[in-house]
mmCIF file of C-alpha atoms and ligand atoms in Angstrom:
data_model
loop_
_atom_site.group_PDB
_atom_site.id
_atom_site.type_symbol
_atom_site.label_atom_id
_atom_site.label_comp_id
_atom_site.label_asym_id
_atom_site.label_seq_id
_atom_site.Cartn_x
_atom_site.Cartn_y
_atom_site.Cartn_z
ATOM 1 C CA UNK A 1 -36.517 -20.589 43.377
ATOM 2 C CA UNK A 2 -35.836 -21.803 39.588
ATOM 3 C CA UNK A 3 -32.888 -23.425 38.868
ATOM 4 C CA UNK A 4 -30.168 -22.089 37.206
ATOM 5 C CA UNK A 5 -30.178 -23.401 33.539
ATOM 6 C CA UNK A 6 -27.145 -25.446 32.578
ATOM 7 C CA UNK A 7 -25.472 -23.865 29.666
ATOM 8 C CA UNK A 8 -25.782 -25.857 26.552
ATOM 9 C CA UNK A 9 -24.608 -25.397 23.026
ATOM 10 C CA UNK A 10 -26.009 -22.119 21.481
ATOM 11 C CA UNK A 11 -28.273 -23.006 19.351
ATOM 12 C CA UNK A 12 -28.032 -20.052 17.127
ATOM 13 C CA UNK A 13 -24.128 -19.011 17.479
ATOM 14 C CA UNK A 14 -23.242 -15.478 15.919
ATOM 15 C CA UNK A 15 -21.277 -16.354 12.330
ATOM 16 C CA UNK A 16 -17.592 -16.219 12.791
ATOM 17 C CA UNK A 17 -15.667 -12.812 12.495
ATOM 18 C CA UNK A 18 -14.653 -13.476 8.217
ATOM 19 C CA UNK A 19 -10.881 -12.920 7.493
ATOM 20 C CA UNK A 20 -9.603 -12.295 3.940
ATOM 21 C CA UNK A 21 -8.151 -15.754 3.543
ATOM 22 C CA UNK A 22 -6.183 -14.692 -0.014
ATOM 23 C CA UNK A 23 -3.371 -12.572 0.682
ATOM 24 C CA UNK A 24 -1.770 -10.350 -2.039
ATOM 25 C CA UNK A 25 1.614 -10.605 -0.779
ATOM 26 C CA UNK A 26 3.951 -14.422 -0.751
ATOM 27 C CA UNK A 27 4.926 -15.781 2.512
ATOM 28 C CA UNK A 28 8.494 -16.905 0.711
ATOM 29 C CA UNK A 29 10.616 -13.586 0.821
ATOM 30 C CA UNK A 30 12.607 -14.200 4.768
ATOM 31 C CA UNK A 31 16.274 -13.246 3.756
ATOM 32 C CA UNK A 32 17.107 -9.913 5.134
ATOM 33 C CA UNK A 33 20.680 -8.208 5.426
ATOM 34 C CA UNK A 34 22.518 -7.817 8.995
ATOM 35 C CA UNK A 35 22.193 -4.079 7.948
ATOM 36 C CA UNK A 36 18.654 -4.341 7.248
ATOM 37 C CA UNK A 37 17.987 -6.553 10.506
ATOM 38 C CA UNK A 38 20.002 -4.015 12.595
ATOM 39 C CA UNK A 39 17.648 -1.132 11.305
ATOM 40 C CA UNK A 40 14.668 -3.290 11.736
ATOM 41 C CA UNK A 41 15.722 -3.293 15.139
ATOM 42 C CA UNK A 42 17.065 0.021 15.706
ATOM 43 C CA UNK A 43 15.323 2.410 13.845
ATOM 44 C CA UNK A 44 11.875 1.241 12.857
ATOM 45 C CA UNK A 45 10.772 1.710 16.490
ATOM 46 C CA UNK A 46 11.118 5.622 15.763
ATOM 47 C CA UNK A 47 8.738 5.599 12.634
ATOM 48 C CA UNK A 48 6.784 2.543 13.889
ATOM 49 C CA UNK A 49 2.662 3.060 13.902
ATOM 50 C CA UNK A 50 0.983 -0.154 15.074
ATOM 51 C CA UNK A 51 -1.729 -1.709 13.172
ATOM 52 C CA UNK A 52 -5.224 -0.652 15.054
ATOM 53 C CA UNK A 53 -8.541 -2.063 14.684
ATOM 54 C CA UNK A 54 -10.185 1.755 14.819
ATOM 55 C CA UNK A 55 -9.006 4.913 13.183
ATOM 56 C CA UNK A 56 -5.754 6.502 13.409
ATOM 57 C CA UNK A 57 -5.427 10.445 14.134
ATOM 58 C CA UNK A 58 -2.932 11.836 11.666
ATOM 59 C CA UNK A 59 -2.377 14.942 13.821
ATOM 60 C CA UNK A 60 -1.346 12.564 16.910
ATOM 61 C CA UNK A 61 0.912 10.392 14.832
ATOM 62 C CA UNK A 62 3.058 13.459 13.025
ATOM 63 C CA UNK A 63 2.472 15.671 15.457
ATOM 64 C CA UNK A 64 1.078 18.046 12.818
ATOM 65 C CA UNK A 65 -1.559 18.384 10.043
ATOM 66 C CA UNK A 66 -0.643 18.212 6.743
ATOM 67 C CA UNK A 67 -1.760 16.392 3.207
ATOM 68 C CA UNK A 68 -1.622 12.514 3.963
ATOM 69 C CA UNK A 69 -0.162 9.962 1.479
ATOM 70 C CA UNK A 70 -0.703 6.138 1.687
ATOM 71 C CA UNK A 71 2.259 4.359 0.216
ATOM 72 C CA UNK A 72 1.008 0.084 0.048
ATOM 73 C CA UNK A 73 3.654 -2.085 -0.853
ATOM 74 C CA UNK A 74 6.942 0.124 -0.535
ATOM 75 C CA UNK A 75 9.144 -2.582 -0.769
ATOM 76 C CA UNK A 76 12.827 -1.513 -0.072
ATOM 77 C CA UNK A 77 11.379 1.687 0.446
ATOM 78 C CA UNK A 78 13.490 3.809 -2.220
ATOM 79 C CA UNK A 79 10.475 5.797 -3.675
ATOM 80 C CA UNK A 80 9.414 6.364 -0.100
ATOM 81 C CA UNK A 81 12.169 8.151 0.461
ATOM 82 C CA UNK A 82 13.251 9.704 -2.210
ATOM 83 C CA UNK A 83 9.462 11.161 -2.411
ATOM 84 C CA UNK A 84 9.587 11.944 1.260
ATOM 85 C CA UNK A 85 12.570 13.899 1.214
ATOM 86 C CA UNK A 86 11.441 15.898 -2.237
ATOM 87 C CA UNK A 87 8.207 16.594 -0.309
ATOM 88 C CA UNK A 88 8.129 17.927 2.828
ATOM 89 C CA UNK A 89 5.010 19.346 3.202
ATOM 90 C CA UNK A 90 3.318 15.876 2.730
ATOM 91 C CA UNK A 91 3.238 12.923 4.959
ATOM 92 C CA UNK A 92 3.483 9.534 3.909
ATOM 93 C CA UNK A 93 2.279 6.289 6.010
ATOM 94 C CA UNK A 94 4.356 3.756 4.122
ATOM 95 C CA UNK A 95 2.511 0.158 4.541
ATOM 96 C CA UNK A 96 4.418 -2.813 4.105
ATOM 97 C CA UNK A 97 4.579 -6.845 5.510
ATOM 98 C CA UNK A 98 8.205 -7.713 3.789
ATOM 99 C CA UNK A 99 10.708 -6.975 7.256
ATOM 100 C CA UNK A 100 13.729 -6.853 4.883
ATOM 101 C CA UNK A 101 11.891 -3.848 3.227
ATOM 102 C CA UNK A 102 10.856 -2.265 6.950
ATOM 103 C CA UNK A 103 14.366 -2.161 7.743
ATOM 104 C CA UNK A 104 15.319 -1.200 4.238
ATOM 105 C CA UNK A 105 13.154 2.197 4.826
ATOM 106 C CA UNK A 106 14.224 3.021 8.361
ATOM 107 C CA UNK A 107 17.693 2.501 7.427
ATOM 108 C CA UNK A 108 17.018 5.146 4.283
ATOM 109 C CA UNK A 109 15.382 7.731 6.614
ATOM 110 C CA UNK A 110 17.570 7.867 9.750
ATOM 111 C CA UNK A 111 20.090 8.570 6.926
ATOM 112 C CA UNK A 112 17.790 11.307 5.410
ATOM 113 C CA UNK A 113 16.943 12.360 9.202
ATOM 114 C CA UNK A 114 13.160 12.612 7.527
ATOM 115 C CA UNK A 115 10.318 13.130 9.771
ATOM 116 C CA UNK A 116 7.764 12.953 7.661
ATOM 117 C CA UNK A 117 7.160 9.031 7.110
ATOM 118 C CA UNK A 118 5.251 6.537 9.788
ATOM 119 C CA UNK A 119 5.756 2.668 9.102
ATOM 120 C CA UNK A 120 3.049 0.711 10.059
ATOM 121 C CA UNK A 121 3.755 -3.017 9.035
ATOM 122 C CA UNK A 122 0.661 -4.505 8.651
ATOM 123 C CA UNK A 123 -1.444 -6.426 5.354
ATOM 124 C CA UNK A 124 -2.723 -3.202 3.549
ATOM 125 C CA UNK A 125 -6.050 -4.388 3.171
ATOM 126 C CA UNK A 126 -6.677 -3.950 6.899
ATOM 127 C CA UNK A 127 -4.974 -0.930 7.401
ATOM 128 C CA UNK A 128 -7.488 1.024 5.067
ATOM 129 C CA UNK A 129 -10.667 -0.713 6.180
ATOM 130 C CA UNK A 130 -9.850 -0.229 9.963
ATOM 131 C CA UNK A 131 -7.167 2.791 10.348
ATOM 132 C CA UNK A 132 -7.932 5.289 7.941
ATOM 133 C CA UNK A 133 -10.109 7.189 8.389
ATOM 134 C CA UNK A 134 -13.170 8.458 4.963
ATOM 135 C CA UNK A 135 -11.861 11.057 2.849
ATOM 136 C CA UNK A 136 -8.454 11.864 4.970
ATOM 137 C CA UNK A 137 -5.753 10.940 1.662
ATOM 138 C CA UNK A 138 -4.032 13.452 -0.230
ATOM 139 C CA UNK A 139 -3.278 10.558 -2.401
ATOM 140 C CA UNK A 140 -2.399 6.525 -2.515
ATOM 141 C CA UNK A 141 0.148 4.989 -4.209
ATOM 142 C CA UNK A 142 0.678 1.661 -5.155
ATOM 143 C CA UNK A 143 3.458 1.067 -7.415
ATOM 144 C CA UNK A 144 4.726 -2.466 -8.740
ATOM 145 C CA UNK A 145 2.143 -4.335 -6.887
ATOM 146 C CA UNK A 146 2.705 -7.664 -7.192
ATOM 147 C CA UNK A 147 2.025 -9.027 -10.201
ATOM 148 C CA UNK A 148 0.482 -12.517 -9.901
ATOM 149 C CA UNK A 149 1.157 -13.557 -13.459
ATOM 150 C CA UNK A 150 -0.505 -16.837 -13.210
ATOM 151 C CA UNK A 151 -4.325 -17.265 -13.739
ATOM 152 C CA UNK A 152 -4.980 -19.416 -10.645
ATOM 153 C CA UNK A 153 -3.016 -16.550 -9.172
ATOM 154 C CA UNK A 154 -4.689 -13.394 -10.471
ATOM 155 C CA UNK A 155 -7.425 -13.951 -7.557
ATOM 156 C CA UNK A 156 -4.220 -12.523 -4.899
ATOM 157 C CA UNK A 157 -4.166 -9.232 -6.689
ATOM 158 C CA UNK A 158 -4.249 -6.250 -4.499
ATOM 159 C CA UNK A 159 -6.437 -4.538 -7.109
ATOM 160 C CA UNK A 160 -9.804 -5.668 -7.195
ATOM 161 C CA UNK A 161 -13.305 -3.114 -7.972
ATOM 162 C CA UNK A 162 -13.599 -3.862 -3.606
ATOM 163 C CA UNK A 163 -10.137 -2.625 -2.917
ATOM 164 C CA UNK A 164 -10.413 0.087 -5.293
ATOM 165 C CA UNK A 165 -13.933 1.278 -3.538
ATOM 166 C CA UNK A 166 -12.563 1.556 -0.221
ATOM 167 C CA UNK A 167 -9.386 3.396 -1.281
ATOM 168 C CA UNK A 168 -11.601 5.495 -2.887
ATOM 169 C CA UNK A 169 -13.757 6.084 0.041
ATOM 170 C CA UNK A 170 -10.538 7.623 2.072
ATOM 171 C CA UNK A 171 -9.546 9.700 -0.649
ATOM 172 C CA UNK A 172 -10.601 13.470 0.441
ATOM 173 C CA UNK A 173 -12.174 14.897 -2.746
ATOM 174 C CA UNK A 174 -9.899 15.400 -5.678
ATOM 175 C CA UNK A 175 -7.608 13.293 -3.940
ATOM 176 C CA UNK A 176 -5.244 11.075 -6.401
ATOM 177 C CA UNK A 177 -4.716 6.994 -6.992
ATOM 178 C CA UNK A 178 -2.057 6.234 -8.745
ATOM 179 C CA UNK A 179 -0.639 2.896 -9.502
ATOM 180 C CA UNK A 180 2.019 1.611 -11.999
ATOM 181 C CA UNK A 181 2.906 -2.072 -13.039
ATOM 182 C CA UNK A 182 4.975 -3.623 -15.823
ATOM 183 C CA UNK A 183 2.381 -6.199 -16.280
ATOM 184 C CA UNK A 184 0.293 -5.519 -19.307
ATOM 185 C CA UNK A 185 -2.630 -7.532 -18.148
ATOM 186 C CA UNK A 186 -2.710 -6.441 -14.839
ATOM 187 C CA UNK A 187 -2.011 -2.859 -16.383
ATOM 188 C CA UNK A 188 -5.314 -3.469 -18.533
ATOM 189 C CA UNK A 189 -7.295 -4.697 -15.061
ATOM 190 C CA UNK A 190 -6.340 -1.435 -13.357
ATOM 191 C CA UNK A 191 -7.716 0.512 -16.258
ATOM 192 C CA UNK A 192 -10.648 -1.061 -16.061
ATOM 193 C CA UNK A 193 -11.529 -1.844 -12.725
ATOM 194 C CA UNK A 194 -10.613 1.955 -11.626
ATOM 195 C CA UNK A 195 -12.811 3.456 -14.921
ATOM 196 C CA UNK A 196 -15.681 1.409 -13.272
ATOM 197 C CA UNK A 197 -15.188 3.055 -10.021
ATOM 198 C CA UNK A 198 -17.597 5.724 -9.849
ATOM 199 C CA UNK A 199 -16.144 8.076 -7.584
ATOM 200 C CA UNK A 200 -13.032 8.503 -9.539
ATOM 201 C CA UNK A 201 -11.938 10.070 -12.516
ATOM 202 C CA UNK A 202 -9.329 9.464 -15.098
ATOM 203 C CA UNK A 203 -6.787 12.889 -14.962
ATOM 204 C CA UNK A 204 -5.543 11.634 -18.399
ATOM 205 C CA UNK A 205 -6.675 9.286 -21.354
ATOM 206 C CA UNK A 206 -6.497 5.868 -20.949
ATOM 207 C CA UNK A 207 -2.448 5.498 -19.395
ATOM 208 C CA UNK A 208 -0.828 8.583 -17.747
ATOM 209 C CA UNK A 209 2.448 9.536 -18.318
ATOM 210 C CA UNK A 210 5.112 8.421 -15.551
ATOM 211 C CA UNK A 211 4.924 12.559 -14.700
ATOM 212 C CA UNK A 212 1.252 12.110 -14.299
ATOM 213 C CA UNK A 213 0.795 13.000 -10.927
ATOM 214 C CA UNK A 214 0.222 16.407 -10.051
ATOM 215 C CA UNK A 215 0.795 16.180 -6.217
ATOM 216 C CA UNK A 216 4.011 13.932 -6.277
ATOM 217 C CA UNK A 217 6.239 12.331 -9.302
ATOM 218 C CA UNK A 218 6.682 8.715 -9.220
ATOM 219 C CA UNK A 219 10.836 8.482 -9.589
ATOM 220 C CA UNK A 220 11.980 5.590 -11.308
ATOM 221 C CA UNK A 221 12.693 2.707 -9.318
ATOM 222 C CA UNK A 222 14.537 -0.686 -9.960
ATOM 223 C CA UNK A 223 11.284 -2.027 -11.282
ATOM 224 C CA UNK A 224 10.998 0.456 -13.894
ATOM 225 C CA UNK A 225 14.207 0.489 -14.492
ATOM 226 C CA UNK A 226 14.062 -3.750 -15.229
ATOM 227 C CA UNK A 227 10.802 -3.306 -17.257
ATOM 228 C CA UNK A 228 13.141 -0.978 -19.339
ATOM 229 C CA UNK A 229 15.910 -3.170 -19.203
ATOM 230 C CA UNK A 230 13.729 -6.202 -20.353
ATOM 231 C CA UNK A 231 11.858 -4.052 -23.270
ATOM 232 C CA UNK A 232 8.669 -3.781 -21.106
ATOM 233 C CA UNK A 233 6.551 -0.230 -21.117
ATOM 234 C CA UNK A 234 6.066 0.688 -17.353
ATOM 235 C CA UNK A 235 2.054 1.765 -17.074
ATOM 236 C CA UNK A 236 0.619 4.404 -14.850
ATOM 237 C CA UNK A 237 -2.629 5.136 -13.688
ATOM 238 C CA UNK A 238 -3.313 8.453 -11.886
ATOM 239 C CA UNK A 239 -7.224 8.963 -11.309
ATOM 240 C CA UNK A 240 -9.112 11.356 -8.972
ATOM 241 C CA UNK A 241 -11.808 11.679 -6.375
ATOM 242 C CA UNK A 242 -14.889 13.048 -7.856
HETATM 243 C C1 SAM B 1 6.791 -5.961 -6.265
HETATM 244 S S1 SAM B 1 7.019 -5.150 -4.766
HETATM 245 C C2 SAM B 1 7.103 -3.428 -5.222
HETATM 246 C C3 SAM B 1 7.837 -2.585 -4.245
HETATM 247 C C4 SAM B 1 7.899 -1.077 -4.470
HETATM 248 N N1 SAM B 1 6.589 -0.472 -4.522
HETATM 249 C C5 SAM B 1 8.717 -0.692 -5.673
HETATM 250 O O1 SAM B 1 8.168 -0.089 -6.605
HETATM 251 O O2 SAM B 1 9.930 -0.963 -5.708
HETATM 252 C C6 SAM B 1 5.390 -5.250 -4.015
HETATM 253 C C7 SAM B 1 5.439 -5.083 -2.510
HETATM 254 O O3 SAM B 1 4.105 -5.015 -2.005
HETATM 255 C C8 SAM B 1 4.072 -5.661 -0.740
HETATM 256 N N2 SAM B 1 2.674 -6.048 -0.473
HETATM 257 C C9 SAM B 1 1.910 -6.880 -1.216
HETATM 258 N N3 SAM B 1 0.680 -6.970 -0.691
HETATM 259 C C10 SAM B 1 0.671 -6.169 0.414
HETATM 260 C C11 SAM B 1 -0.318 -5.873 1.382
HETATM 261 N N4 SAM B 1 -1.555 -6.393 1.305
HETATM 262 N N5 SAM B 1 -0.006 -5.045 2.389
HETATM 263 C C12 SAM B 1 1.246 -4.495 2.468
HETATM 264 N N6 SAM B 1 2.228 -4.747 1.571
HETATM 265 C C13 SAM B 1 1.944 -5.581 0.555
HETATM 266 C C14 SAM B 1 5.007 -6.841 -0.905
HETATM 267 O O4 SAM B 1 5.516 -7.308 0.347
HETATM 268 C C15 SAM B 1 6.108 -6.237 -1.784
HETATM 269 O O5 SAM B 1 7.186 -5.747 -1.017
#
């Protein structure tokens, strides 16, 4: 009867599974209110999706079907939902890491009593490679994506032509991306890397205007409101899905 063999080392091991080692978000921001930690807590579980390494159903998760929204990077959640609550008919899966912010935005819609947001807190980057699913978005927004002012930094953007070509694959057609920064350079890399994109389409020339959005308005926000404050244009981008 032949032996057994006697496991060795495999000669030809299968490459390691790659992670995205640059993340576009700091690991610095930990301070977080007792009101924020409470809703954290609390409330999140009620809008809570967990990340997923295979496509979520919208239908199961709102428990109905209607035009999707991607919000990356809500922050304290504010636009989420104030948009949310001016727009029913849409849902919104709000993706953010910062907790503070999580329990920012379930505070803000047990208060609105809105039903129409899911949280999932989870990097972005995964979320729309593994969760959703090609051509189910309404529309993404990004707005006041972290800057990264400093050249050695600019490589932890969130907007990059790679990014941009997957959120573009999960945009349904004549779906809408639209970003805004108060960065001028970054504003400038948007332009471009989106115009190079060649399933979308500029709805307006060059910049849009902060009303550029024909499914849902970007309201002002404390970022805008600083750019103003500090002198500094806010620019938009609103593009479609060929
Ligand atoms: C400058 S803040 C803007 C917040 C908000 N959009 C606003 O306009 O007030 C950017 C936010 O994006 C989040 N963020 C950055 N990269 C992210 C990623 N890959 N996935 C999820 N959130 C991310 C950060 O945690 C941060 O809260």
């Amino acid at each position: 009867m032949p032996s057994t063999p006697t496991p060795g080392p495999d000669p030809d091991p299968a490459p390691p599974v790659r992670h995205r080692m640059v993340r576009s978000f700091g690991s610095g921001r930990s301070r977080i209110t007792r009101a924020q930690e409470r809703a954290y807590r609390q409330d999140f579980p009620r809008y809570a999706v967990p990340y997923q390494a295979h496509g979520l159903d919208p239908v199961a998760c709102f428990g109905r079907q209607a035009p999707l929204v991607l919000e990356i990077g809500f922050g304290m959640g504010q636009t989420t939902a104030a948009i949310a609550s001016s727009k029913p008919q849409l849902d919104f899966l709000a993706v953010e890491v910062f907790t503070a912010g999580i329990g920012s935005l379930a505070m803000h819609l047990a208060r609105l009593d809105l039903t129409n947001v899911r949280i999932i807190e989870h990097d972005a980057v995964d979320v729309v490679r593994d969760m959703v699913l090609p051509g189910s978005l309404a529309a993404v927004l990004i707005f006041f994506p972290d800057p990264w002012p400093k050249a050695r930094h600019h490589k932890r953007r969130l907007i990059t032509p790679a990014f941009v070509c997957a959120l573009a694959a999960r945009l349904a057609p004549a779906g809408i991306l639209h970003c805004a920064t108060d960065w001028q350079h970054y504003a400038e890399q948007m332009l471009e890397v989106f115009s190079r994109e060649p399933h979308l389409t500029n709805l307006h020339s060059g910049f849009a205007p902060a009303a550029g959005n024909p499914l849902c308005e970007r309201p002002a926000t404390k970022f805008h409101a600083r750019g103003e404050r500090l002198g500094h244009p806010v620019w938009d981008l609103v593009f479609e899905r060929r």
